[in-house]
Amino acid sequence: MSERKVLNKYYPPDFDPSKIPKLKLPKDRQYVVRLMAPFNMRCKTCGEYIYKGKKFNARKETVQNELYLGLPIFRFYIKCTRCLAEITFKTDPENTDYAMEHGATRNFQAEKLIEEEEKKIQQEREEEELNNPMKVLENRTRDSKMEMEVLENLQELKELNQRQAQVDFEGMLDQYKEMERRQREREQEEDERETKEMLDRALVKRLSDSDSEDETENSKDKSRKRTADKPTDILTTDESSGSQGSSSVGVKKQKVESWERSVGGLGGKGALGSLVVRRKPADSACKPAAAAPRQAADIQTGTGAAKPKSSTASNGQPVASQSGSSLSLLGAYTDSDDSNSD
């Protein structure tokens, strides 16, 4: 089996191309081409509308014995989309368009009709001027007169527009620039106001946070003062608070004063301190025994009856002096007598 896609084919040595018979094709043969409808048309058989741009599989052929400046004219055969009737049209190189030939009618096109009318009028005028020179002069004078009238009407319209609407373009530009400047200033003011409001909100928030912190600290200090004002706080205070310097000493002093106000002094002597006599140990009994006759003599003569010095404590209660009262001396004397008799 030979190779299919080859570029070079084998030609035998005795090959003669003139002996190959030529293919004779008819001149009016048809080709199948794909095209679109060149204009709007309506089928004469069923009345179906075929719009411009509709695609067809058409048959194409060359028109015999018709040429325009050496250009061939082609004919196309299509079928109606509804009744399958055959419709034909051909090219029109003279008008650069297509001409309807059979099976349908071309829809109304006002623009094309106007162009055709203008062409007819121009041709008739040229034919008249060709044979009649006076007609040429009349047409020229009529054209110049019509042109002057058109120019006058145009000038009147311009003057009317200027009277009705006097437009100052420089003033319009100045107004537009002023409006733009005001708009920019307004936007700038709005931006500044927004930034100022944002900064004020941030400052207020910061101040409120600091105020809340101060309030919490004040509440803590108040709670501490309230706990310190209780009378029993002196018994429950922590020993570690004494090592905090002079400030802790002042706090202790306040606590002691509060305790003394509520309960009384722990180390101070009361009003009955002079009536209580401390019991002395047995080994020291000989000393008051020796001094007992002298004290008794003083009591009899009255010389030793010295008045005890009394002083008032800070809380207003009387406190006994260091020498003691006469009752204490009498108690000490009786004790010494008892020891001697023993």
GROMACS .gro file of C-alpha atoms in nm:
model
  342
    1MET     CA    1   0.000   0.000   0.000
    2SER     CA    2   0.147   0.331  -0.104
    3GLU     CA    3   0.198   0.628   0.117
    4ARG     CA    4  -0.091   0.875   0.129
    5LYS     CA    5   0.042   1.220   0.207
    6VAL     CA    6   0.333   1.254  -0.029
    7LEU     CA    7   0.485   1.566  -0.174
    8ASN     CA    8   0.681   1.416  -0.459
    9LYS     CA    9   0.509   1.170  -0.686
   10TYR     CA   10   0.673   0.933  -0.924
   11TYR     CA   11   0.673   1.026  -1.292
   12PRO     CA   12   0.786   0.755  -1.534
   13PRO     CA   13   1.053   0.838  -1.797
   14ASP     CA   14   0.806   0.814  -2.081
   15PHE     CA   15   0.552   1.059  -1.921
   16ASP     CA   16   0.394   1.306  -2.170
   17PRO     CA   17   0.156   1.566  -2.019
   18SER     CA   18   0.007   1.654  -2.360
   19LYS     CA   19  -0.150   1.313  -2.380
   20ILE     CA   20  -0.361   1.384  -2.069
   21PRO     CA   21  -0.721   1.463  -2.174
   22LYS     CA   22  -0.857   1.804  -2.061
   23LEU     CA   23  -1.177   1.828  -1.859
   24LYS     CA   24  -1.449   2.015  -2.049
   25LEU     CA   25  -1.691   2.194  -1.816
   26PRO     CA   26  -1.997   2.398  -1.925
   27LYS     CA   27  -1.969   2.775  -1.908
   28ASP     CA   28  -2.299   2.815  -1.724
   29ARG     CA   29  -2.223   2.562  -1.455
   30GLN     CA   30  -2.343   2.632  -1.099
   31TYR     CA   31  -2.160   2.634  -0.766
   32VAL     CA   32  -2.306   2.599  -0.418
   33VAL     CA   33  -2.209   2.893  -0.197
   34ARG     CA   34  -2.310   3.021   0.147
   35LEU     CA   35  -2.443   3.377   0.149
   36MET     CA   36  -2.673   3.619   0.332
   37ALA     CA   37  -2.976   3.800   0.191
   38PRO     CA   38  -2.852   4.139   0.064
   39PHE     CA   39  -3.181   4.325   0.132
   40ASN     CA   40  -3.528   4.281   0.280
   41MET     CA   41  -3.768   4.096   0.049
   42ARG     CA   42  -4.112   3.933   0.049
   43CYS     CA   43  -4.196   3.605  -0.120
   44LYS     CA   44  -4.458   3.634  -0.395
   45THR     CA   45  -4.588   3.282  -0.339
   46CYS     CA   46  -4.659   3.273   0.038
   47GLY     CA   47  -4.595   3.634   0.146
   48GLU     CA   48  -4.314   3.536   0.387
   49TYR     CA   49  -4.079   3.818   0.480
   50ILE     CA   50  -3.709   3.748   0.440
   51TYR     CA   51  -3.496   3.998   0.624
   52LYS     CA   52  -3.152   4.125   0.540
   53GLY     CA   53  -2.876   3.903   0.679
   54LYS     CA   54  -3.069   3.575   0.659
   55LYS     CA   55  -2.824   3.294   0.565
   56PHE     CA   56  -2.887   3.059   0.271
   57ASN     CA   57  -2.714   2.782   0.083
   58ALA     CA   58  -2.741   2.936  -0.263
   59ARG     CA   59  -2.649   2.828  -0.614
   60LYS     CA   60  -2.427   3.067  -0.803
   61GLU     CA   61  -2.384   3.098  -1.181
   62THR     CA   62  -2.237   3.346  -1.428
   63VAL     CA   63  -2.487   3.538  -1.642
   64GLN     CA   64  -2.419   3.482  -2.012
   65ASN     CA   65  -2.379   3.775  -2.254
   66GLU     CA   66  -2.394   4.040  -1.973
   67LEU     CA   67  -2.093   4.246  -1.876
   68TYR     CA   68  -2.041   4.586  -1.717
   69LEU     CA   69  -1.710   4.742  -1.811
   70GLY     CA   70  -1.567   4.394  -1.851
   71LEU     CA   71  -1.695   4.277  -1.511
   72PRO     CA   72  -1.906   3.959  -1.510
   73ILE     CA   73  -2.250   3.957  -1.350
   74PHE     CA   74  -2.349   3.669  -1.119
   75ARG     CA   75  -2.693   3.525  -1.048
   76PHE     CA   76  -2.795   3.358  -0.718
   77TYR     CA   77  -3.076   3.108  -0.655
   78ILE     CA   78  -3.225   3.074  -0.304
   79LYS     CA   79  -3.543   2.912  -0.165
   80CYS     CA   80  -3.812   3.064   0.053
   81THR     CA   81  -3.788   2.953   0.416
   82ARG     CA   82  -4.162   2.879   0.428
   83CYS     CA   83  -4.284   2.752   0.088
   84LEU     CA   84  -3.947   2.659  -0.069
   85ALA     CA   85  -4.023   2.870  -0.377
   86GLU     CA   86  -3.721   2.967  -0.583
   87ILE     CA   87  -3.604   3.329  -0.561
   88THR     CA   88  -3.335   3.475  -0.786
   89PHE     CA   89  -3.135   3.801  -0.776
   90LYS     CA   90  -2.816   3.915  -0.943
   91THR     CA   91  -2.536   4.160  -0.889
   92ASP     CA   92  -2.553   4.524  -1.005
   93PRO     CA   93  -2.195   4.657  -1.033
   94GLU     CA   94  -2.319   4.982  -1.187
   95ASN     CA   95  -2.496   5.087  -0.864
   96THR     CA   96  -2.279   4.871  -0.633
   97ASP     CA   97  -2.591   4.684  -0.524
   98TYR     CA   98  -2.806   4.377  -0.597
   99ALA     CA   99  -3.104   4.369  -0.832
  100MET     CA  100  -3.418   4.160  -0.763
  101GLU     CA  101  -3.499   3.931  -1.054
  102HIS     CA  102  -3.765   3.666  -0.982
  103GLY     CA  103  -3.977   3.508  -0.705
  104ALA     CA  104  -3.992   3.801  -0.459
  105THR     CA  105  -4.031   4.175  -0.431
  106ARG     CA  106  -3.785   4.409  -0.264
  107ASN     CA  107  -3.924   4.600   0.033
  108PHE     CA  108  -3.973   4.978   0.020
  109GLN     CA  109  -3.659   5.184   0.079
  110ALA     CA  110  -3.721   5.560   0.078
  111GLU     CA  111  -3.354   5.656   0.073
  112LYS     CA  112  -3.290   5.458  -0.241
  113LEU     CA  113  -3.595   5.602  -0.416
  114ILE     CA  114  -3.483   5.957  -0.333
  115GLU     CA  115  -3.142   5.888  -0.478
  116GLU     CA  116  -3.297   5.747  -0.795
  117GLU     CA  117  -3.522   6.054  -0.833
  118GLU     CA  118  -3.228   6.290  -0.793
  119LYS     CA  119  -3.034   6.100  -1.054
  120LYS     CA  120  -3.326   6.120  -1.300
  121ILE     CA  121  -3.363   6.497  -1.250
  122GLN     CA  122  -2.991   6.549  -1.299
  123GLN     CA  123  -2.991   6.347  -1.620
  124GLU     CA  124  -3.288   6.536  -1.765
  125ARG     CA  125  -3.125   6.871  -1.685
  126GLU     CA  126  -2.803   6.769  -1.850
  127GLU     CA  127  -2.992   6.663  -2.164
  128GLU     CA  128  -3.176   6.999  -2.180
  129GLU     CA  129  -2.858   7.202  -2.134
  130LEU     CA  130  -2.682   6.998  -2.397
  131ASN     CA  131  -2.911   7.116  -2.679
  132ASN     CA  132  -3.032   7.459  -2.550
  133PRO     CA  133  -2.768   7.719  -2.444
  134MET     CA  134  -3.039   7.963  -2.321
  135LYS     CA  135  -3.159   7.696  -2.079
  136VAL     CA  136  -2.808   7.678  -1.939
  137LEU     CA  137  -2.813   8.054  -1.867
  138GLU     CA  138  -3.155   8.036  -1.703
  139ASN     CA  139  -3.047   7.750  -1.482
  140ARG     CA  140  -2.734   7.938  -1.374
  141THR     CA  141  -2.926   8.255  -1.281
  142ARG     CA  142  -3.187   8.051  -1.095
  143ASP     CA  143  -2.916   7.867  -0.904
  144SER     CA  144  -2.735   8.189  -0.809
  145LYS     CA  145  -3.060   8.351  -0.694
  146MET     CA  146  -3.149   8.046  -0.485
  147GLU     CA  147  -2.803   8.043  -0.332
  148MET     CA  148  -2.831   8.412  -0.232
  149GLU     CA  149  -3.169   8.347  -0.072
  150VAL     CA  150  -3.026   8.057   0.124
  151LEU     CA  151  -2.737   8.273   0.247
  152GLU     CA  152  -2.973   8.552   0.352
  153ASN     CA  153  -3.195   8.312   0.542
  154LEU     CA  154  -2.891   8.165   0.713
  155GLN     CA  155  -2.769   8.511   0.815
  156GLU     CA  156  -3.111   8.600   0.954
  157LEU     CA  157  -3.114   8.283   1.159
  158LYS     CA  158  -2.769   8.364   1.296
  159GLU     CA  159  -2.873   8.715   1.398
  160LEU     CA  160  -3.190   8.585   1.559
  161ASN     CA  161  -2.995   8.331   1.760
  162GLN     CA  162  -2.748   8.598   1.873
  163ARG     CA  163  -3.031   8.829   1.988
  164GLN     CA  164  -3.216   8.556   2.172
  165ALA     CA  165  -2.919   8.391   2.332
  166GLN     CA  166  -2.611   8.603   2.391
  167VAL     CA  167  -2.368   8.350   2.529
  168ASP     CA  168  -2.057   8.474   2.706
  169PHE     CA  169  -1.820   8.183   2.682
  170GLU     CA  170  -1.555   8.348   2.899
  171GLY     CA  171  -1.813   8.416   3.169
  172MET     CA  172  -1.930   8.055   3.149
  173LEU     CA  173  -1.574   7.933   3.191
  174ASP     CA  174  -1.519   8.168   3.486
  175GLN     CA  175  -1.841   8.049   3.650
  176TYR     CA  176  -1.738   7.688   3.600
  177LYS     CA  177  -1.395   7.752   3.751
  178GLU     CA  178  -1.554   7.933   4.047
  179MET     CA  179  -1.796   7.646   4.099
  180GLU     CA  180  -1.509   7.396   4.093
  181ARG     CA  181  -1.315   7.606   4.345
  182ARG     CA  182  -1.613   7.625   4.581
  183GLN     CA  183  -1.666   7.252   4.546
  184ARG     CA  184  -1.302   7.183   4.637
  185GLU     CA  185  -1.323   7.419   4.937
  186ARG     CA  186  -1.645   7.255   5.054
  187GLU     CA  187  -1.491   6.909   5.026
  188GLN     CA  188  -1.180   7.027   5.212
  189GLU     CA  189  -1.392   7.177   5.492
  190GLU     CA  190  -1.591   6.855   5.521
  191ASP     CA  191  -1.270   6.651   5.542
  192GLU     CA  192  -1.130   6.880   5.812
  193ARG     CA  193  -1.455   6.866   6.010
  194GLU     CA  194  -1.463   6.488   5.991
  195THR     CA  195  -1.102   6.459   6.106
  196LYS     CA  196  -1.170   6.701   6.392
  197GLU     CA  197  -1.474   6.502   6.502
  198MET     CA  198  -1.272   6.181   6.494
  199LEU     CA  199  -0.996   6.338   6.706
  200ASP     CA  200  -1.254   6.476   6.954
  201ARG     CA  201  -1.416   6.135   6.987
  202ALA     CA  202  -1.079   5.974   7.049
  203LEU     CA  203  -0.991   6.239   7.310
  204VAL     CA  204  -1.325   6.200   7.490
  205LYS     CA  205  -1.281   5.825   7.495
  206ARG     CA  206  -0.932   5.861   7.638
  207LEU     CA  207  -1.052   6.105   7.906
  208SER     CA  208  -1.341   5.878   8.000
  209ASP     CA  209  -1.099   5.586   8.034
  210SER     CA  210  -0.869   5.791   8.258
  211ASP     CA  211  -1.167   5.912   8.468
  212SER     CA  212  -1.286   5.555   8.514
  213GLU     CA  213  -0.935   5.453   8.624
  214ASP     CA  214  -0.927   5.743   8.874
  215GLU     CA  215  -1.269   5.645   9.006
  216THR     CA  216  -1.158   5.287   9.056
  217GLU     CA  217  -0.846   5.405   9.243
  218ASN     CA  218  -1.055   5.640   9.461
  219SER     CA  219  -1.299   5.362   9.541
  220LYS     CA  220  -1.009   5.137   9.638
  221ASP     CA  221  -0.864   5.408   9.865
  222LYS     CA  222  -1.205   5.465  10.026
  223SER     CA  223  -1.250   5.095  10.088
  224ARG     CA  224  -0.906   5.083  10.245
  225LYS     CA  225  -0.989   5.381  10.472
  226ARG     CA  226  -1.318   5.222  10.574
  227THR     CA  227  -1.145   4.899  10.670
  228ALA     CA  228  -0.881   5.097  10.860
  229ASP     CA  229  -1.147   5.287  11.059
  230LYS     CA  230  -1.282   4.964  11.214
  231PRO     CA  231  -1.172   4.919  11.578
  232THR     CA  232  -1.072   4.556  11.536
  233ASP     CA  233  -0.840   4.624  11.241
  234ILE     CA  234  -0.548   4.669  11.477
  235LEU     CA  235  -0.575   4.303  11.574
  236THR     CA  236  -0.602   4.177  11.212
  237THR     CA  237  -0.331   4.389  11.053
  238ASP     CA  238  -0.051   4.208  10.878
  239GLU     CA  239   0.296   4.230  11.031
  240SER     CA  240   0.449   4.285  10.690
  241SER     CA  241   0.292   4.630  10.670
  242GLY     CA  242   0.539   4.759  10.932
  243SER     CA  243   0.832   4.746  10.688
  244GLN     CA  244   0.696   5.003  10.444
  245GLY     CA  245   0.866   5.313  10.588
  246SER     CA  246   0.726   5.626  10.746
  247SER     CA  247   0.389   5.595  10.566
  248SER     CA  248   0.319   5.258  10.736
  249VAL     CA  249   0.410   5.410  11.076
  250GLY     CA  250   0.152   5.683  11.026
  251VAL     CA  251  -0.111   5.423  10.936
  252LYS     CA  252  -0.031   5.226  11.257
  253LYS     CA  253  -0.061   5.542  11.460
  254GLN     CA  254  -0.406   5.611  11.317
  255LYS     CA  255  -0.512   5.254  11.392
  256VAL     CA  256  -0.391   5.278  11.754
  257GLU     CA  257  -0.576   5.607  11.803
  258SER     CA  258  -0.898   5.453  11.668
  259TRP     CA  259  -0.857   5.157  11.905
  260GLU     CA  260  -0.799   5.387  12.205
  261ARG     CA  261  -1.107   5.594  12.114
  262SER     CA  262  -1.325   5.282  12.102
  263VAL     CA  263  -1.177   5.059  12.382
  264GLY     CA  264  -0.925   5.264  12.577
  265GLY     CA  265  -0.552   5.278  12.633
  266LEU     CA  266  -0.372   4.953  12.688
  267GLY     CA  267  -0.072   5.093  12.877
  268GLY     CA  268  -0.230   5.387  13.061
  269LYS     CA  269  -0.327   5.364  13.433
  270GLY     CA  270  -0.690   5.411  13.517
  271ALA     CA  271  -0.853   5.584  13.815
  272LEU     CA  272  -0.834   5.266  14.026
  273GLY     CA  273  -0.464   5.211  13.956
  274SER     CA  274  -0.372   5.360  14.296
  275LEU     CA  275  -0.588   5.104  14.482
  276VAL     CA  276  -0.417   4.804  14.325
  277VAL     CA  277  -0.089   4.699  14.479
  278ARG     CA  278   0.154   4.471  14.310
  279ARG     CA  279   0.257   4.167  14.506
  280LYS     CA  280   0.633   4.164  14.564
  281PRO     CA  281   0.846   3.852  14.578
  282ALA     CA  282   0.954   3.700  14.912
  283ASP     CA  283   1.323   3.776  14.885
  284SER     CA  284   1.264   4.147  14.874
  285ALA     CA  285   1.045   4.162  15.186
  286CYS     CA  286   1.333   4.268  15.413
  287LYS     CA  287   1.378   4.601  15.245
  288PRO     CA  288   1.034   4.743  15.319
  289ALA     CA  289   1.057   4.592  15.672
  290ALA     CA  290   1.353   4.815  15.755
  291ALA     CA  291   1.181   5.121  15.633
  292ALA     CA  292   0.853   5.044  15.804
  293PRO     CA  293   0.924   5.215  16.152
  294ARG     CA  294   1.030   5.531  15.974
  295GLN     CA  295   0.715   5.538  15.767
  296ALA     CA  296   0.499   5.472  16.072
  297ALA     CA  297   0.664   5.761  16.256
  298ASP     CA  298   0.603   5.985  15.965
  299ILE     CA  299   0.238   5.888  15.962
  300GLN     CA  300   0.201   5.962  16.336
  301THR     CA  301   0.371   6.301  16.315
  302GLY     CA  302   0.200   6.388  15.987
  303THR     CA  303   0.518   6.496  15.820
  304GLY     CA  304   0.510   6.210  15.576
  305ALA     CA  305   0.152   6.273  15.477
  306ALA     CA  306   0.244   6.425  15.152
  307LYS     CA  307  -0.027   6.493  14.904
  308PRO     CA  308  -0.009   6.269  14.603
  309LYS     CA  309   0.048   6.441  14.276
  310SER     CA  310  -0.221   6.362  14.028
  311SER     CA  311  -0.229   6.425  13.660
  312THR     CA  312  -0.484   6.373  13.393
  313ALA     CA  313  -0.424   6.148  13.101
  314SER     CA  314  -0.502   6.233  12.746
  315ASN     CA  315  -0.841   6.074  12.783
  316GLY     CA  316  -0.934   6.284  13.087
  317GLN     CA  317  -0.894   6.007  13.358
  318PRO     CA  318  -0.676   6.075  13.670
  319VAL     CA  319  -0.347   5.890  13.693
  320ALA     CA  320  -0.155   5.823  14.027
  321SER     CA  321   0.195   5.964  14.087
  322GLN     CA  322   0.517   5.758  14.120
  323SER     CA  323   0.537   5.793  14.507
  324GLY     CA  324   0.196   5.634  14.550
  325SER     CA  325  -0.084   5.720  14.796
  326SER     CA  326  -0.112   5.663  15.173
  327LEU     CA  327  -0.322   5.352  15.127
  328SER     CA  328  -0.049   5.187  14.923
  329LEU     CA  329   0.207   5.268  15.194
  330LEU     CA  330  -0.025   5.124  15.458
  331GLY     CA  331  -0.065   4.806  15.255
  332ALA     CA  332   0.309   4.773  15.220
  333TYR     CA  333   0.352   4.827  15.598
  334THR     CA  334   0.104   4.555  15.691
  335ASP     CA  335   0.278   4.318  15.454
  336SER     CA  336   0.611   4.385  15.618
  337ASP     CA  337   0.463   4.325  15.967
  338ASP     CA  338   0.324   3.994  15.860
  339SER     CA  339   0.659   3.889  15.726
  340ASN     CA  340   0.840   3.989  16.046
  341SER     CA  341   0.599   3.801  16.271
  342ASP     CA  342   0.649   3.496  16.062
   0.00000   0.00000   0.00000
